[in-house]
PDB file of C-alpha atoms in Angstrom:
ATOM      1  CA  PRO L  15      34.919 212.942 -67.645  1.00 89.00           C
ATOM      2  CA  ASN L  16      34.038 215.362 -70.539  1.00 93.00           C
ATOM      3  CA  HIS L  17      36.908 217.448 -69.980  1.00 96.00           C
ATOM      4  CA  PHE L  18      38.867 217.615 -73.083  1.00 97.00           C
ATOM      5  CA  ASP L  19      42.382 218.434 -71.517  1.00 96.00           C
ATOM      6  CA  ALA L  20      41.829 216.025 -68.623  1.00 97.00           C
ATOM      7  CA  LEU L  21      41.004 213.107 -71.430  1.00 98.00           C
ATOM      8  CA  ASN L  22      43.796 214.055 -73.501  1.00 96.00           C
ATOM      9  CA  TYR L  23      46.585 213.805 -70.843  1.00 96.00           C
ATOM     10  CA  LYS L  24      44.914 210.734 -69.420  1.00 98.00           C
ATOM     11  CA  ALA L  25      44.858 208.891 -72.777  1.00 98.00           C
ATOM     12  CA  LEU L  26      48.971 210.245 -72.900  1.00 97.00           C
ATOM     13  CA  LEU L  27      49.384 208.586 -69.152  1.00 98.00           C
ATOM     14  CA  LEU L  28      47.815 205.525 -70.148  1.00 98.00           C
ATOM     15  CA  LEU L  29      49.966 205.106 -73.515  1.00 97.00           C
ATOM     16  CA  SER L  30      53.231 205.683 -71.297  1.00 97.00           C
ATOM     17  CA  GLN L  31      51.767 203.204 -69.127  1.00 98.00           C
ATOM     18  CA  HIS L  32      51.246 200.468 -72.374  1.00 98.00           C
ATOM     19  CA  HIS L  33      47.468 200.113 -71.808  1.00 98.00           C
ATOM     20  CA  PHE L  34      47.232 201.229 -75.580  1.00 98.00           C
ATOM     21  CA  GLY L  35      43.378 200.131 -76.091  1.00 98.00           C
ATOM     22  CA  GLU L  36      42.563 202.084 -72.915  1.00 98.00           C
ATOM     23  CA  ALA L  37      44.688 205.000 -74.203  1.00 98.00           C
ATOM     24  CA  LEU L  38      42.679 205.005 -77.673  1.00 98.00           C
ATOM     25  CA  ALA L  39      39.523 204.553 -76.084  1.00 98.00           C
ATOM     26  CA  VAL L  40      40.111 207.725 -74.313  1.00 98.00           C
ATOM     27  CA  ALA L  41      41.509 209.724 -76.637  1.00 98.00           C
ATOM     28  CA  LYS L  42      38.832 208.850 -79.252  1.00 97.00           C
ATOM     29  CA  LYS L  43      36.493 210.213 -76.182  1.00 97.00           C
ATOM     30  CA  ALA L  44      38.646 213.449 -76.250  1.00 98.00           C
ATOM     31  CA  GLN L  45      38.301 213.467 -79.794  1.00 97.00           C
ATOM     32  CA  ASN L  46      34.523 213.383 -79.765  1.00 96.00           C
ATOM     33  CA  ILE L  47      34.751 216.763 -77.730  1.00 96.00           C
ATOM     34  CA  PHE L  48      37.533 218.667 -79.955  1.00 95.00           C
ATOM     35  CA  SER L  49      38.908 217.061 -83.330  1.00 95.00           C
ATOM     36  CA  TYR L  50      41.169 219.624 -84.110  1.00 96.00           C
ATOM     37  CA  ASN L  51      44.057 219.081 -81.631  1.00 96.00           C
ATOM     38  CA  ALA L  52      47.406 217.861 -83.102  1.00 97.00           C
ATOM     39  CA  PHE L  53      48.924 216.575 -80.061  1.00 96.00           C
ATOM     40  CA  LEU L  54      45.743 214.205 -79.361  1.00 97.00           C
ATOM     41  CA  TYR L  55      46.136 212.890 -83.006  1.00 98.00           C
ATOM     42  CA  GLY L  56      49.774 212.097 -81.774  1.00 97.00           C
ATOM     43  CA  THR L  57      48.501 209.942 -79.028  1.00 98.00           C
ATOM     44  CA  ILE L  58      45.870 208.302 -81.312  1.00 98.00           C
ATOM     45  CA  THR L  59      48.409 207.552 -83.670  1.00 98.00           C
ATOM     46  CA  ASP L  60      50.831 206.017 -81.312  1.00 98.00           C
ATOM     47  CA  SER L  61      48.101 203.875 -79.737  1.00 98.00           C
ATOM     48  CA  GLN L  62      46.945 202.713 -83.116  1.00 98.00           C
ATOM     49  CA  VAL L  63      50.714 201.542 -83.853  1.00 98.00           C
ATOM     50  CA  GLU L  64      51.254 199.751 -80.847  1.00 98.00           C
ATOM     51  CA  LEU L  65      48.071 197.748 -81.308  1.00 98.00           C
ATOM     52  CA  GLY L  66      48.993 197.117 -84.815  1.00 98.00           C
ATOM     53  CA  GLN L  67      46.308 199.319 -86.392  1.00 98.00           C
ATOM     54  CA  TYR L  68      48.505 200.428 -88.940  1.00 98.00           C
ATOM     55  CA  ALA L  69      46.080 201.893 -91.909  1.00 98.00           C
ATOM     56  CA  ALA L  70      44.243 203.642 -88.995  1.00 98.00           C
ATOM     57  CA  ALA L  71      47.642 205.169 -87.834  1.00 98.00           C
ATOM     58  CA  VAL L  72      48.365 206.432 -91.419  1.00 98.00           C
ATOM     59  CA  VAL L  73      44.897 208.352 -91.753  1.00 98.00           C
ATOM     60  CA  SER L  74      45.363 209.488 -87.747  1.00 98.00           C
ATOM     61  CA  ALA L  75      49.042 210.813 -88.930  1.00 98.00           C
ATOM     62  CA  ASP L  76      47.512 212.448 -91.984  1.00 97.00           C
ATOM     63  CA  SER L  77      44.891 214.331 -89.864  1.00 97.00           C
ATOM     64  CA  MET L  78      47.731 215.370 -87.153  1.00 98.00           C
ATOM     65  CA  ILE L  79      49.843 216.875 -90.149  1.00 97.00           C
ATOM     66  CA  ALA L  80      47.068 218.591 -91.512  1.00 97.00           C
ATOM     67  CA  ILE L  81      46.285 220.481 -88.251  1.00 97.00           C
ATOM     68  CA  ARG L  82      50.033 221.152 -87.229  1.00 97.00           C
ATOM     69  CA  PRO L  83      52.835 220.179 -89.561  1.00 97.00           C
ATOM     70  CA  ASP L  84      55.894 220.415 -87.191  1.00 97.00           C
ATOM     71  CA  LEU L  85      58.610 217.686 -85.741  1.00 98.00           C
ATOM     72  CA  ARG L  86      55.883 215.771 -83.692  1.00 98.00           C
ATOM     73  CA  SER L  87      54.212 214.941 -86.857  1.00 98.00           C
ATOM     74  CA  TYR L  88      56.745 214.435 -89.739  1.00 98.00           C
ATOM     75  CA  SER L  89      58.520 212.023 -87.105  1.00 98.00           C
ATOM     76  CA  ARG L  90      55.470 209.940 -86.616  1.00 98.00           C
ATOM     77  CA  VAL L  91      55.165 210.110 -90.666  1.00 98.00           C
ATOM     78  CA  ALA L  92      58.595 208.820 -90.746  1.00 98.00           C
ATOM     79  CA  TYR L  93      57.992 205.954 -88.511  1.00 98.00           C
ATOM     80  CA  LEU L  94      54.939 204.762 -90.475  1.00 98.00           C
ATOM     81  CA  ARG L  95      56.808 204.896 -93.880  1.00 98.00           C
ATOM     82  CA  GLU L  96      59.311 202.940 -92.227  1.00 98.00           C
ATOM     83  CA  ILE L  97      56.596 200.224 -90.884  1.00 97.00           C
ATOM     84  CA  TYR L  98      55.468 199.869 -94.348  1.00 97.00           C
ATOM     85  CA  GLY L  99      59.331 199.643 -95.717  1.00 97.00           C
ATOM     86  CA  ASP L 100      59.292 202.968 -97.487  1.00 98.00           C
ATOM     87  CA  THR L 101      62.802 203.844 -96.036  1.00 97.00           C
ATOM     88  CA  THR L 102      63.183 206.548 -98.778  1.00 98.00           C
ATOM     89  CA  GLY L 103      59.943 208.210 -97.717  1.00 98.00           C
ATOM     90  CA  ALA L 104      60.923 207.877 -94.076  1.00 98.00           C
ATOM     91  CA  ILE L 105      64.025 209.463 -94.726  1.00 98.00           C
ATOM     92  CA  ALA L 106      62.350 212.451 -96.323  1.00 98.00           C
ATOM     93  CA  ALA L 107      59.794 212.747 -93.486  1.00 98.00           C
ATOM     94  CA  MET L 108      62.497 212.612 -90.847  1.00 98.00           C
ATOM     95  CA  LYS L 109      64.354 215.270 -92.503  1.00 98.00           C
ATOM     96  CA  LEU L 110      61.474 217.552 -92.503  1.00 98.00           C
ATOM     97  CA  ALA L 111      61.061 216.745 -89.057  1.00 98.00           C
ATOM     98  CA  VAL L 112      64.798 217.667 -88.059  1.00 98.00           C
ATOM     99  CA  ASP L 113      64.167 221.157 -90.076  1.00 98.00           C
ATOM    100  CA  ALA L 114      61.235 221.887 -88.350  1.00 98.00           C
ATOM    101  CA  GLY L 115      62.790 221.658 -84.810  1.00 97.00           C
ATOM    102  CA  LEU L 116      65.207 223.750 -83.008  1.00 97.00           C
ATOM    103  CA  PRO L 117      68.822 222.819 -83.284  1.00 96.00           C
ATOM    104  CA  GLY L 118      69.923 221.636 -79.935  1.00 96.00           C
ATOM    105  CA  ASN L 119      66.567 220.565 -78.822  1.00 97.00           C
ATOM    106  CA  GLU L 120      66.524 216.995 -77.362  1.00 97.00           C
ATOM    107  CA  ALA L 121      63.468 216.405 -79.444  1.00 98.00           C
ATOM    108  CA  THR L 122      65.114 217.675 -82.766  1.00 98.00           C
ATOM    109  CA  GLU L 123      68.386 215.774 -81.797  1.00 98.00           C
ATOM    110  CA  TRP L 124      66.808 212.549 -81.240  1.00 98.00           C
ATOM    111  CA  CYS L 125      64.957 212.913 -84.858  1.00 98.00           C
ATOM    112  CA  ARG L 126      68.169 213.744 -86.062  1.00 98.00           C
ATOM    113  CA  VAL L 127      69.424 210.425 -84.541  1.00 98.00           C
ATOM    114  CA  GLN L 128      66.498 208.379 -86.070  1.00 98.00           C
ATOM    115  CA  LEU L 129      67.445 209.730 -89.406  1.00 98.00           C
ATOM    116  CA  GLY L 130      70.767 208.659 -88.897  1.00 98.00           C
ATOM    117  CA  LYS L 131      69.296 205.106 -88.227  1.00 98.00           C
ATOM    118  CA  LEU L 132      67.507 205.118 -91.362  1.00 98.00           C
ATOM    119  CA  TYR L 133      70.635 206.020 -93.110  1.00 98.00           C
ATOM    120  CA  GLU L 134      72.209 203.139 -91.312  1.00 97.00           C
ATOM    121  CA  GLN L 135      69.611 200.800 -92.747  1.00 95.00           C
ATOM    122  CA  THR L 136      69.929 201.639 -96.216  1.00 97.00           C
ATOM    123  CA  GLY L 137      73.960 201.211 -95.899  1.00 96.00           C
ATOM    124  CA  ASN L 138      74.871 204.609 -96.166  1.00 97.00           C
ATOM    125  CA  LEU L 139      77.326 204.657 -93.180  1.00 98.00           C
ATOM    126  CA  SER L 140      79.010 208.092 -93.985  1.00 97.00           C
ATOM    127  CA  TYR L 141      75.397 209.743 -93.816  1.00 98.00           C
ATOM    128  CA  ALA L 142      74.547 208.157 -90.660  1.00 98.00           C
ATOM    129  CA  SER L 143      78.065 209.072 -89.134  1.00 98.00           C
ATOM    130  CA  MET L 144      77.652 212.975 -90.236  1.00 98.00           C
ATOM    131  CA  HIS L 145      73.777 212.939 -88.616  1.00 98.00           C
ATOM    132  CA  TYR L 146      75.321 211.282 -85.280  1.00 98.00           C
ATOM    133  CA  THR L 147      78.289 213.759 -85.461  1.00 98.00           C
ATOM    134  CA  ILE L 148      75.899 216.813 -85.901  1.00 98.00           C
ATOM    135  CA  ALA L 149      73.352 215.687 -83.024  1.00 98.00           C
ATOM    136  CA  LEU L 150      76.647 215.666 -80.740  1.00 98.00           C
ATOM    137  CA  GLU L 151      77.606 218.923 -81.749  1.00 98.00           C
ATOM    138  CA  LYS L 152      74.372 220.509 -81.040  1.00 98.00           C
ATOM    139  CA  ARG L 153      73.770 218.500 -78.231  1.00 98.00           C
ATOM    140  CA  PRO L 154      77.197 217.695 -76.523  1.00 97.00           C
ATOM    141  CA  TYR L 155      77.200 214.226 -74.431  1.00 97.00           C
ATOM    142  CA  TYR L 156      73.820 212.960 -76.243  1.00 98.00           C
ATOM    143  CA  ALA L 157      73.847 209.312 -75.764  1.00 98.00           C
ATOM    144  CA  PRO L 158      71.914 208.016 -78.388  1.00 98.00           C
ATOM    145  CA  ALA L 159      74.650 210.024 -80.959  1.00 98.00           C
ATOM    146  CA  TYR L 160      77.357 208.080 -79.161  1.00 98.00           C
ATOM    147  CA  ALA L 161      75.495 204.720 -79.473  1.00 98.00           C
ATOM    148  CA  GLY L 162      74.856 205.426 -83.229  1.00 98.00           C
ATOM    149  CA  LEU L 163      78.776 206.379 -83.783  1.00 98.00           C
ATOM    150  CA  ALA L 164      79.517 203.222 -81.631  1.00 98.00           C
ATOM    151  CA  ARG L 165      76.974 201.068 -84.359  1.00 98.00           C
ATOM    152  CA  ILE L 166      79.009 202.660 -87.220  1.00 98.00           C
ATOM    153  CA  ALA L 167      82.640 201.458 -85.704  1.00 98.00           C
ATOM    154  CA  PHE L 168      81.380 198.165 -85.095  1.00 97.00           C
ATOM    155  CA  ALA L 169      80.212 198.002 -88.747  1.00 96.00           C
ATOM    156  CA  LYS L 170      83.993 199.053 -89.812  1.00 96.00           C
ATOM    157  CA  ASN L 171      85.503 196.633 -87.407  1.00 97.00           C
ATOM    158  CA  GLU L 172      86.602 199.403 -85.208  1.00 98.00           C
ATOM    159  CA  THR L 173      86.028 197.430 -81.879  1.00 97.00           C
ATOM    160  CA  THR L 174      87.945 199.434 -79.855  1.00 98.00           C
ATOM    161  CA  GLN L 175      86.685 202.665 -80.900  1.00 98.00           C
ATOM    162  CA  ALA L 176      82.982 201.459 -80.755  1.00 98.00           C
ATOM    163  CA  ILE L 177      83.928 200.161 -76.947  1.00 98.00           C
ATOM    164  CA  GLY L 178      84.932 203.639 -76.143  1.00 98.00           C
ATOM    165  CA  LEU L 179      81.577 205.251 -77.631  1.00 98.00           C
ATOM    166  CA  LEU L 180      79.471 203.187 -75.706  1.00 98.00           C
ATOM    167  CA  GLN L 181      81.087 203.680 -72.587  1.00 98.00           C
ATOM    168  CA  GLN L 182      80.896 207.420 -73.371  1.00 97.00           C
ATOM    169  CA  ALA L 183      77.226 206.817 -74.035  1.00 96.00           C
ATOM    170  CA  ASP L 184      77.043 205.026 -70.815  1.00 96.00           C
ATOM    171  CA  ALA L 185      78.467 207.809 -68.916  1.00 94.00           C
TER     172      ALA L 185
END
């Protein structure tokens, strides 16, 4: 009951099962044992976001990034900025996440696709398309990148191409 790693992973498991309040309570217990673990702050941040505790999530993400500025912390900052309507700030943070990751790694290419989605939201379809294409070059057959390109094709009324891309994503 007082083992840091056990509590850390229990909180993560509860989070994955959508028991957000329980996950947060267990993570806070782990935080009382050892408060300098960036991974734990990620679990706390995610739980707070899911519970709608956005201001607390910002504080937790700031703590996470202060401990370990990396792909995981930058991507959480990007998501929080997006929640607050700061798309420009979200793009800047997601660029940092992509730059911090290893090209071709699933986590990196997931962040690159999220960056593409942010560009889509701003209407910059050329940048969005570029990031989806890079994700496919770095990680061939990556379904989320095909889905992004399909959305771009639909936006351009290229329905046949969009369906083909969605079929590739499905495959």
